[in-house]
Amino acid sequence: MDATTTLGQDLTQIATENKDAVQKDPYNTFIKHGVPQDSLSQLLAPPQPSNALAASSSGVSVSAHWWGFELKFNESFTQGIITGTEGGSAIAGIIAAAQPELAPVAGIIGGAIALEGVAIKAVDKGKGVHFNLNWAEIAVPPSLPAALIPIAN
């Protein structure tokens, strides 16, 4: 890994060319670069069973993976965000209910997504959108708004 990777207290992003190293051995890669072991153990722990069925009924699904989590909106919910009828508090509540380990940052994620109506509208192809966040991005809440990039379903 080279100097373009910033890890530890000031983690804001992982350079594209370094993502392979993180994906192959995230625990040891982050430890090597100074991320506190107690924080990392929590972030890289296998996800707990989620309440994904309850979240799916609202047009939103939240899926935890080893690399992070995916937040997926159907077209109806996506249109609600674009028009402003679905707000950040609804998104935050769904995230916190579906994945309790994300509750501390659910409000930041929900608020940031609610403010992204224009970006979401630009990428939506009539099938909804989704967002992928890795655990390193979640570990540094100030970086979350910049990391939330809508992707067409």
JSON list of C-alpha atoms in Angstrom, two decimals:
[
{"chain": "A", "resi": 1, "resn": "MET", "atom": "CA", "xyz": [0.00, 0.00, 0.00]},
{"chain": "A", "resi": 2, "resn": "ASP", "atom": "CA", "xyz": [1.32, 3.43, -0.82]},
{"chain": "A", "resi": 3, "resn": "ALA", "atom": "CA", "xyz": [1.07, 6.89, 0.70]},
{"chain": "A", "resi": 4, "resn": "THR", "atom": "CA", "xyz": [-2.26, 7.63, -0.99]},
{"chain": "A", "resi": 5, "resn": "THR", "atom": "CA", "xyz": [-3.97, 5.38, 1.52]},
{"chain": "A", "resi": 6, "resn": "THR", "atom": "CA", "xyz": [-5.04, 7.22, 4.64]},
{"chain": "A", "resi": 7, "resn": "LEU", "atom": "CA", "xyz": [-5.98, 4.98, 7.53]},
{"chain": "A", "resi": 8, "resn": "GLY", "atom": "CA", "xyz": [-6.45, 5.48, 11.24]},
{"chain": "A", "resi": 9, "resn": "GLN", "atom": "CA", "xyz": [-8.03, 8.46, 13.00]},
{"chain": "A", "resi": 10, "resn": "ASP", "atom": "CA", "xyz": [-8.23, 10.54, 9.81]},
{"chain": "A", "resi": 11, "resn": "LEU", "atom": "CA", "xyz": [-9.52, 7.83, 7.45]},
{"chain": "A", "resi": 12, "resn": "THR", "atom": "CA", "xyz": [-11.46, 9.49, 4.67]},
{"chain": "A", "resi": 13, "resn": "GLN", "atom": "CA", "xyz": [-11.01, 7.20, 1.72]},
{"chain": "A", "resi": 14, "resn": "ILE", "atom": "CA", "xyz": [-9.14, 4.25, 0.37]},
{"chain": "A", "resi": 15, "resn": "ALA", "atom": "CA", "xyz": [-7.36, 4.90, -2.91]},
{"chain": "A", "resi": 16, "resn": "THR", "atom": "CA", "xyz": [-8.80, 2.82, -5.73]},
{"chain": "A", "resi": 17, "resn": "GLU", "atom": "CA", "xyz": [-5.54, 1.00, -6.36]},
{"chain": "A", "resi": 18, "resn": "ASN", "atom": "CA", "xyz": [-5.43, -0.12, -2.71]},
{"chain": "A", "resi": 19, "resn": "LYS", "atom": "CA", "xyz": [-8.92, -1.59, -2.43]},
{"chain": "A", "resi": 20, "resn": "ASP", "atom": "CA", "xyz": [-7.71, -5.05, -3.51]},
{"chain": "A", "resi": 21, "resn": "ALA", "atom": "CA", "xyz": [-5.33, -5.25, -0.54]},
{"chain": "A", "resi": 22, "resn": "VAL", "atom": "CA", "xyz": [-8.12, -4.27, 1.83]},
{"chain": "A", "resi": 23, "resn": "GLN", "atom": "CA", "xyz": [-10.53, -6.77, 0.28]},
{"chain": "A", "resi": 24, "resn": "LYS", "atom": "CA", "xyz": [-8.04, -9.66, 0.47]},
{"chain": "A", "resi": 25, "resn": "ASP", "atom": "CA", "xyz": [-7.09, -9.16, 4.14]},
{"chain": "A", "resi": 26, "resn": "PRO", "atom": "CA", "xyz": [-8.99, -6.24, 5.68]},
{"chain": "A", "resi": 27, "resn": "TYR", "atom": "CA", "xyz": [-8.12, -6.96, 9.32]},
{"chain": "A", "resi": 28, "resn": "ASN", "atom": "CA", "xyz": [-4.34, -7.16, 8.94]},
{"chain": "A", "resi": 29, "resn": "THR", "atom": "CA", "xyz": [-4.24, -4.35, 6.37]},
{"chain": "A", "resi": 30, "resn": "PHE", "atom": "CA", "xyz": [-6.00, -1.93, 8.70]},
{"chain": "A", "resi": 31, "resn": "ILE", "atom": "CA", "xyz": [-3.99, -3.05, 11.76]},
{"chain": "A", "resi": 32, "resn": "LYS", "atom": "CA", "xyz": [-0.76, -2.53, 9.80]},
{"chain": "A", "resi": 33, "resn": "HIS", "atom": "CA", "xyz": [-1.82, 1.04, 9.07]},
{"chain": "A", "resi": 34, "resn": "GLY", "atom": "CA", "xyz": [-2.77, 2.02, 12.61]},
{"chain": "A", "resi": 35, "resn": "VAL", "atom": "CA", "xyz": [-6.50, 1.45, 12.93]},
{"chain": "A", "resi": 36, "resn": "PRO", "atom": "CA", "xyz": [-7.16, 0.60, 16.62]},
{"chain": "A", "resi": 37, "resn": "GLN", "atom": "CA", "xyz": [-7.72, -3.13, 17.07]},
{"chain": "A", "resi": 38, "resn": "ASP", "atom": "CA", "xyz": [-10.78, -2.73, 19.32]},
{"chain": "A", "resi": 39, "resn": "SER", "atom": "CA", "xyz": [-12.53, -0.52, 16.74]},
{"chain": "A", "resi": 40, "resn": "LEU", "atom": "CA", "xyz": [-11.58, -2.81, 13.89]},
{"chain": "A", "resi": 41, "resn": "SER", "atom": "CA", "xyz": [-12.81, -5.94, 15.65]},
{"chain": "A", "resi": 42, "resn": "GLN", "atom": "CA", "xyz": [-16.28, -4.42, 15.93]},
{"chain": "A", "resi": 43, "resn": "LEU", "atom": "CA", "xyz": [-16.34, -3.15, 12.35]},
{"chain": "A", "resi": 44, "resn": "LEU", "atom": "CA", "xyz": [-15.16, -6.39, 10.78]},
{"chain": "A", "resi": 45, "resn": "ALA", "atom": "CA", "xyz": [-17.29, -8.68, 12.94]},
{"chain": "A", "resi": 46, "resn": "PRO", "atom": "CA", "xyz": [-19.73, -10.81, 10.96]},
{"chain": "A", "resi": 47, "resn": "PRO", "atom": "CA", "xyz": [-23.03, -8.98, 10.62]},
{"chain": "A", "resi": 48, "resn": "GLN", "atom": "CA", "xyz": [-25.80, -9.91, 13.01]},
{"chain": "A", "resi": 49, "resn": "PRO", "atom": "CA", "xyz": [-29.01, -11.33, 11.57]},
{"chain": "A", "resi": 50, "resn": "SER", "atom": "CA", "xyz": [-30.98, -8.42, 10.20]},
{"chain": "A", "resi": 51, "resn": "ASN", "atom": "CA", "xyz": [-34.60, -7.46, 10.10]},
{"chain": "A", "resi": 52, "resn": "ALA", "atom": "CA", "xyz": [-34.37, -7.25, 6.31]},
{"chain": "A", "resi": 53, "resn": "LEU", "atom": "CA", "xyz": [-37.94, -8.50, 5.74]},
{"chain": "A", "resi": 54, "resn": "ALA", "atom": "CA", "xyz": [-39.42, -5.60, 7.70]},
{"chain": "A", "resi": 55, "resn": "ALA", "atom": "CA", "xyz": [-37.24, -3.15, 5.81]},
{"chain": "A", "resi": 56, "resn": "SER", "atom": "CA", "xyz": [-38.20, -4.68, 2.47]},
{"chain": "A", "resi": 57, "resn": "SER", "atom": "CA", "xyz": [-41.90, -4.00, 3.02]},
{"chain": "A", "resi": 58, "resn": "SER", "atom": "CA", "xyz": [-41.21, -0.24, 2.98]},
{"chain": "A", "resi": 59, "resn": "GLY", "atom": "CA", "xyz": [-39.41, -0.37, -0.37]},
{"chain": "A", "resi": 60, "resn": "VAL", "atom": "CA", "xyz": [-36.01, -0.39, 1.28]},
{"chain": "A", "resi": 61, "resn": "SER", "atom": "CA", "xyz": [-33.67, -3.30, 1.91]},
{"chain": "A", "resi": 62, "resn": "VAL", "atom": "CA", "xyz": [-30.54, -3.22, 4.02]},
{"chain": "A", "resi": 63, "resn": "SER", "atom": "CA", "xyz": [-28.00, -6.01, 3.54]},
{"chain": "A", "resi": 64, "resn": "ALA", "atom": "CA", "xyz": [-24.84, -6.47, 5.60]},
{"chain": "A", "resi": 65, "resn": "HIS", "atom": "CA", "xyz": [-21.80, -8.06, 3.97]},
{"chain": "A", "resi": 66, "resn": "TRP", "atom": "CA", "xyz": [-18.23, -8.71, 5.06]},
{"chain": "A", "resi": 67, "resn": "TRP", "atom": "CA", "xyz": [-17.13, -5.58, 3.19]},
{"chain": "A", "resi": 68, "resn": "GLY", "atom": "CA", "xyz": [-19.86, -3.26, 4.49]},
{"chain": "A", "resi": 69, "resn": "PHE", "atom": "CA", "xyz": [-23.53, -2.82, 3.73]},
{"chain": "A", "resi": 70, "resn": "GLU", "atom": "CA", "xyz": [-25.87, -2.15, 0.84]},
{"chain": "A", "resi": 71, "resn": "LEU", "atom": "CA", "xyz": [-28.91, 0.08, 1.13]},
{"chain": "A", "resi": 72, "resn": "LYS", "atom": "CA", "xyz": [-31.32, -0.55, -1.75]},
{"chain": "A", "resi": 73, "resn": "PHE", "atom": "CA", "xyz": [-34.45, 1.47, -2.62]},
{"chain": "A", "resi": 74, "resn": "ASN", "atom": "CA", "xyz": [-37.20, 0.31, -4.96]},
{"chain": "A", "resi": 75, "resn": "GLU", "atom": "CA", "xyz": [-38.49, 2.78, -7.57]},
{"chain": "A", "resi": 76, "resn": "SER", "atom": "CA", "xyz": [-41.40, 3.97, -5.42]},
{"chain": "A", "resi": 77, "resn": "PHE", "atom": "CA", "xyz": [-39.16, 4.85, -2.47]},
{"chain": "A", "resi": 78, "resn": "THR", "atom": "CA", "xyz": [-36.60, 6.39, -4.83]},
{"chain": "A", "resi": 79, "resn": "GLN", "atom": "CA", "xyz": [-39.28, 8.67, -6.26]},
{"chain": "A", "resi": 80, "resn": "GLY", "atom": "CA", "xyz": [-40.27, 9.59, -2.71]},
{"chain": "A", "resi": 81, "resn": "ILE", "atom": "CA", "xyz": [-36.74, 10.80, -2.02]},
{"chain": "A", "resi": 82, "resn": "ILE", "atom": "CA", "xyz": [-36.61, 12.72, -5.30]},
{"chain": "A", "resi": 83, "resn": "THR", "atom": "CA", "xyz": [-39.94, 14.47, -4.61]},
{"chain": "A", "resi": 84, "resn": "GLY", "atom": "CA", "xyz": [-39.24, 14.98, -0.92]},
{"chain": "A", "resi": 85, "resn": "THR", "atom": "CA", "xyz": [-42.07, 12.79, 0.42]},
{"chain": "A", "resi": 86, "resn": "GLU", "atom": "CA", "xyz": [-39.54, 10.38, 1.96]},
{"chain": "A", "resi": 87, "resn": "GLY", "atom": "CA", "xyz": [-37.17, 12.10, 4.34]},
{"chain": "A", "resi": 88, "resn": "GLY", "atom": "CA", "xyz": [-33.97, 11.37, 6.18]},
{"chain": "A", "resi": 89, "resn": "SER", "atom": "CA", "xyz": [-35.73, 10.30, 9.37]},
{"chain": "A", "resi": 90, "resn": "ALA", "atom": "CA", "xyz": [-37.61, 7.54, 7.52]},
{"chain": "A", "resi": 91, "resn": "ILE", "atom": "CA", "xyz": [-34.38, 6.28, 5.98]},
{"chain": "A", "resi": 92, "resn": "ALA", "atom": "CA", "xyz": [-32.54, 6.47, 9.33]},
{"chain": "A", "resi": 93, "resn": "GLY", "atom": "CA", "xyz": [-35.30, 4.55, 11.09]},
{"chain": "A", "resi": 94, "resn": "ILE", "atom": "CA", "xyz": [-35.27, 1.77, 8.51]},
{"chain": "A", "resi": 95, "resn": "ILE", "atom": "CA", "xyz": [-31.47, 1.46, 8.65]},
{"chain": "A", "resi": 96, "resn": "ALA", "atom": "CA", "xyz": [-31.41, 1.36, 12.46]},
{"chain": "A", "resi": 97, "resn": "ALA", "atom": "CA", "xyz": [-34.21, -1.22, 12.62]},
{"chain": "A", "resi": 98, "resn": "ALA", "atom": "CA", "xyz": [-32.70, -3.48, 9.95]},
{"chain": "A", "resi": 99, "resn": "GLN", "atom": "CA", "xyz": [-29.07, -3.28, 11.10]},
{"chain": "A", "resi": 100, "resn": "PRO", "atom": "CA", "xyz": [-28.79, -2.19, 14.77]},
{"chain": "A", "resi": 101, "resn": "GLU", "atom": "CA", "xyz": [-25.00, -1.94, 14.52]},
{"chain": "A", "resi": 102, "resn": "LEU", "atom": "CA", "xyz": [-25.53, 0.99, 12.13]},
{"chain": "A", "resi": 103, "resn": "ALA", "atom": "CA", "xyz": [-27.82, 2.89, 14.52]},
{"chain": "A", "resi": 104, "resn": "PRO", "atom": "CA", "xyz": [-25.10, 5.36, 15.63]},
{"chain": "A", "resi": 105, "resn": "VAL", "atom": "CA", "xyz": [-24.62, 6.60, 12.05]},
{"chain": "A", "resi": 106, "resn": "ALA", "atom": "CA", "xyz": [-28.13, 6.00, 10.66]},
{"chain": "A", "resi": 107, "resn": "GLY", "atom": "CA", "xyz": [-29.13, 9.65, 11.06]},
{"chain": "A", "resi": 108, "resn": "ILE", "atom": "CA", "xyz": [-26.09, 10.87, 9.15]},
{"chain": "A", "resi": 109, "resn": "ILE", "atom": "CA", "xyz": [-26.72, 8.37, 6.36]},
{"chain": "A", "resi": 110, "resn": "GLY", "atom": "CA", "xyz": [-30.46, 9.15, 6.20]},
{"chain": "A", "resi": 111, "resn": "GLY", "atom": "CA", "xyz": [-29.93, 12.91, 6.17]},
{"chain": "A", "resi": 112, "resn": "ALA", "atom": "CA", "xyz": [-27.22, 12.75, 3.52]},
{"chain": "A", "resi": 113, "resn": "ILE", "atom": "CA", "xyz": [-29.32, 10.55, 1.24]},
{"chain": "A", "resi": 114, "resn": "ALA", "atom": "CA", "xyz": [-32.38, 12.79, 1.67]},
{"chain": "A", "resi": 115, "resn": "LEU", "atom": "CA", "xyz": [-30.29, 15.74, 0.45]},
{"chain": "A", "resi": 116, "resn": "GLU", "atom": "CA", "xyz": [-29.13, 13.84, -2.66]},
{"chain": "A", "resi": 117, "resn": "GLY", "atom": "CA", "xyz": [-32.41, 14.06, -4.59]},
{"chain": "A", "resi": 118, "resn": "VAL", "atom": "CA", "xyz": [-30.79, 15.63, -7.66]},
{"chain": "A", "resi": 119, "resn": "ALA", "atom": "CA", "xyz": [-27.99, 13.03, -7.82]},
{"chain": "A", "resi": 120, "resn": "ILE", "atom": "CA", "xyz": [-30.46, 10.20, -7.25]},
{"chain": "A", "resi": 121, "resn": "LYS", "atom": "CA", "xyz": [-32.74, 11.51, -10.01]},
{"chain": "A", "resi": 122, "resn": "ALA", "atom": "CA", "xyz": [-29.77, 11.71, -12.39]},
{"chain": "A", "resi": 123, "resn": "VAL", "atom": "CA", "xyz": [-28.85, 8.02, -12.00]},
{"chain": "A", "resi": 124, "resn": "ASP", "atom": "CA", "xyz": [-32.31, 6.48, -11.53]},
{"chain": "A", "resi": 125, "resn": "LYS", "atom": "CA", "xyz": [-33.31, 4.44, -14.58]},
{"chain": "A", "resi": 126, "resn": "GLY", "atom": "CA", "xyz": [-36.81, 3.57, -13.38]},
{"chain": "A", "resi": 127, "resn": "LYS", "atom": "CA", "xyz": [-35.75, 0.66, -11.17]},
{"chain": "A", "resi": 128, "resn": "GLY", "atom": "CA", "xyz": [-34.62, 2.47, -8.02]},
{"chain": "A", "resi": 129, "resn": "VAL", "atom": "CA", "xyz": [-31.14, 3.05, -6.65]},
{"chain": "A", "resi": 130, "resn": "HIS", "atom": "CA", "xyz": [-28.75, 1.56, -4.14]},
{"chain": "A", "resi": 131, "resn": "PHE", "atom": "CA", "xyz": [-25.79, 2.69, -2.06]},
{"chain": "A", "resi": 132, "resn": "ASN", "atom": "CA", "xyz": [-22.76, 0.65, -0.98]},
{"chain": "A", "resi": 133, "resn": "LEU", "atom": "CA", "xyz": [-20.72, 1.66, 2.06]},
{"chain": "A", "resi": 134, "resn": "ASN", "atom": "CA", "xyz": [-17.70, -0.22, 3.34]},
{"chain": "A", "resi": 135, "resn": "TRP", "atom": "CA", "xyz": [-17.08, -0.58, 7.07]},
{"chain": "A", "resi": 136, "resn": "ALA", "atom": "CA", "xyz": [-14.07, 1.76, 6.92]},
{"chain": "A", "resi": 137, "resn": "GLU", "atom": "CA", "xyz": [-16.29, 4.58, 5.60]},
{"chain": "A", "resi": 138, "resn": "ILE", "atom": "CA", "xyz": [-18.83, 3.89, 8.35]},
{"chain": "A", "resi": 139, "resn": "ALA", "atom": "CA", "xyz": [-16.08, 4.05, 10.99]},
{"chain": "A", "resi": 140, "resn": "VAL", "atom": "CA", "xyz": [-15.51, 7.74, 10.23]},
{"chain": "A", "resi": 141, "resn": "PRO", "atom": "CA", "xyz": [-18.97, 9.41, 10.29]},
{"chain": "A", "resi": 142, "resn": "PRO", "atom": "CA", "xyz": [-17.79, 12.75, 8.83]},
{"chain": "A", "resi": 143, "resn": "SER", "atom": "CA", "xyz": [-16.80, 10.93, 5.62]},
{"chain": "A", "resi": 144, "resn": "LEU", "atom": "CA", "xyz": [-20.25, 9.37, 5.11]},
{"chain": "A", "resi": 145, "resn": "PRO", "atom": "CA", "xyz": [-21.94, 12.12, 3.06]},
{"chain": "A", "resi": 146, "resn": "ALA", "atom": "CA", "xyz": [-19.08, 12.08, 0.52]},
{"chain": "A", "resi": 147, "resn": "ALA", "atom": "CA", "xyz": [-19.13, 8.27, 0.37]},
{"chain": "A", "resi": 148, "resn": "LEU", "atom": "CA", "xyz": [-22.86, 8.02, -0.41]},
{"chain": "A", "resi": 149, "resn": "ILE", "atom": "CA", "xyz": [-22.94, 7.77, -4.18]},
{"chain": "A", "resi": 150, "resn": "PRO", "atom": "CA", "xyz": [-26.23, 6.59, -5.71]},
{"chain": "A", "resi": 151, "resn": "ILE", "atom": "CA", "xyz": [-26.02, 3.67, -8.15]},
{"chain": "A", "resi": 152, "resn": "ALA", "atom": "CA", "xyz": [-28.86, 2.65, -10.48]},
{"chain": "A", "resi": 153, "resn": "ASN", "atom": "CA", "xyz": [-30.46, -0.74, -9.72]}
]
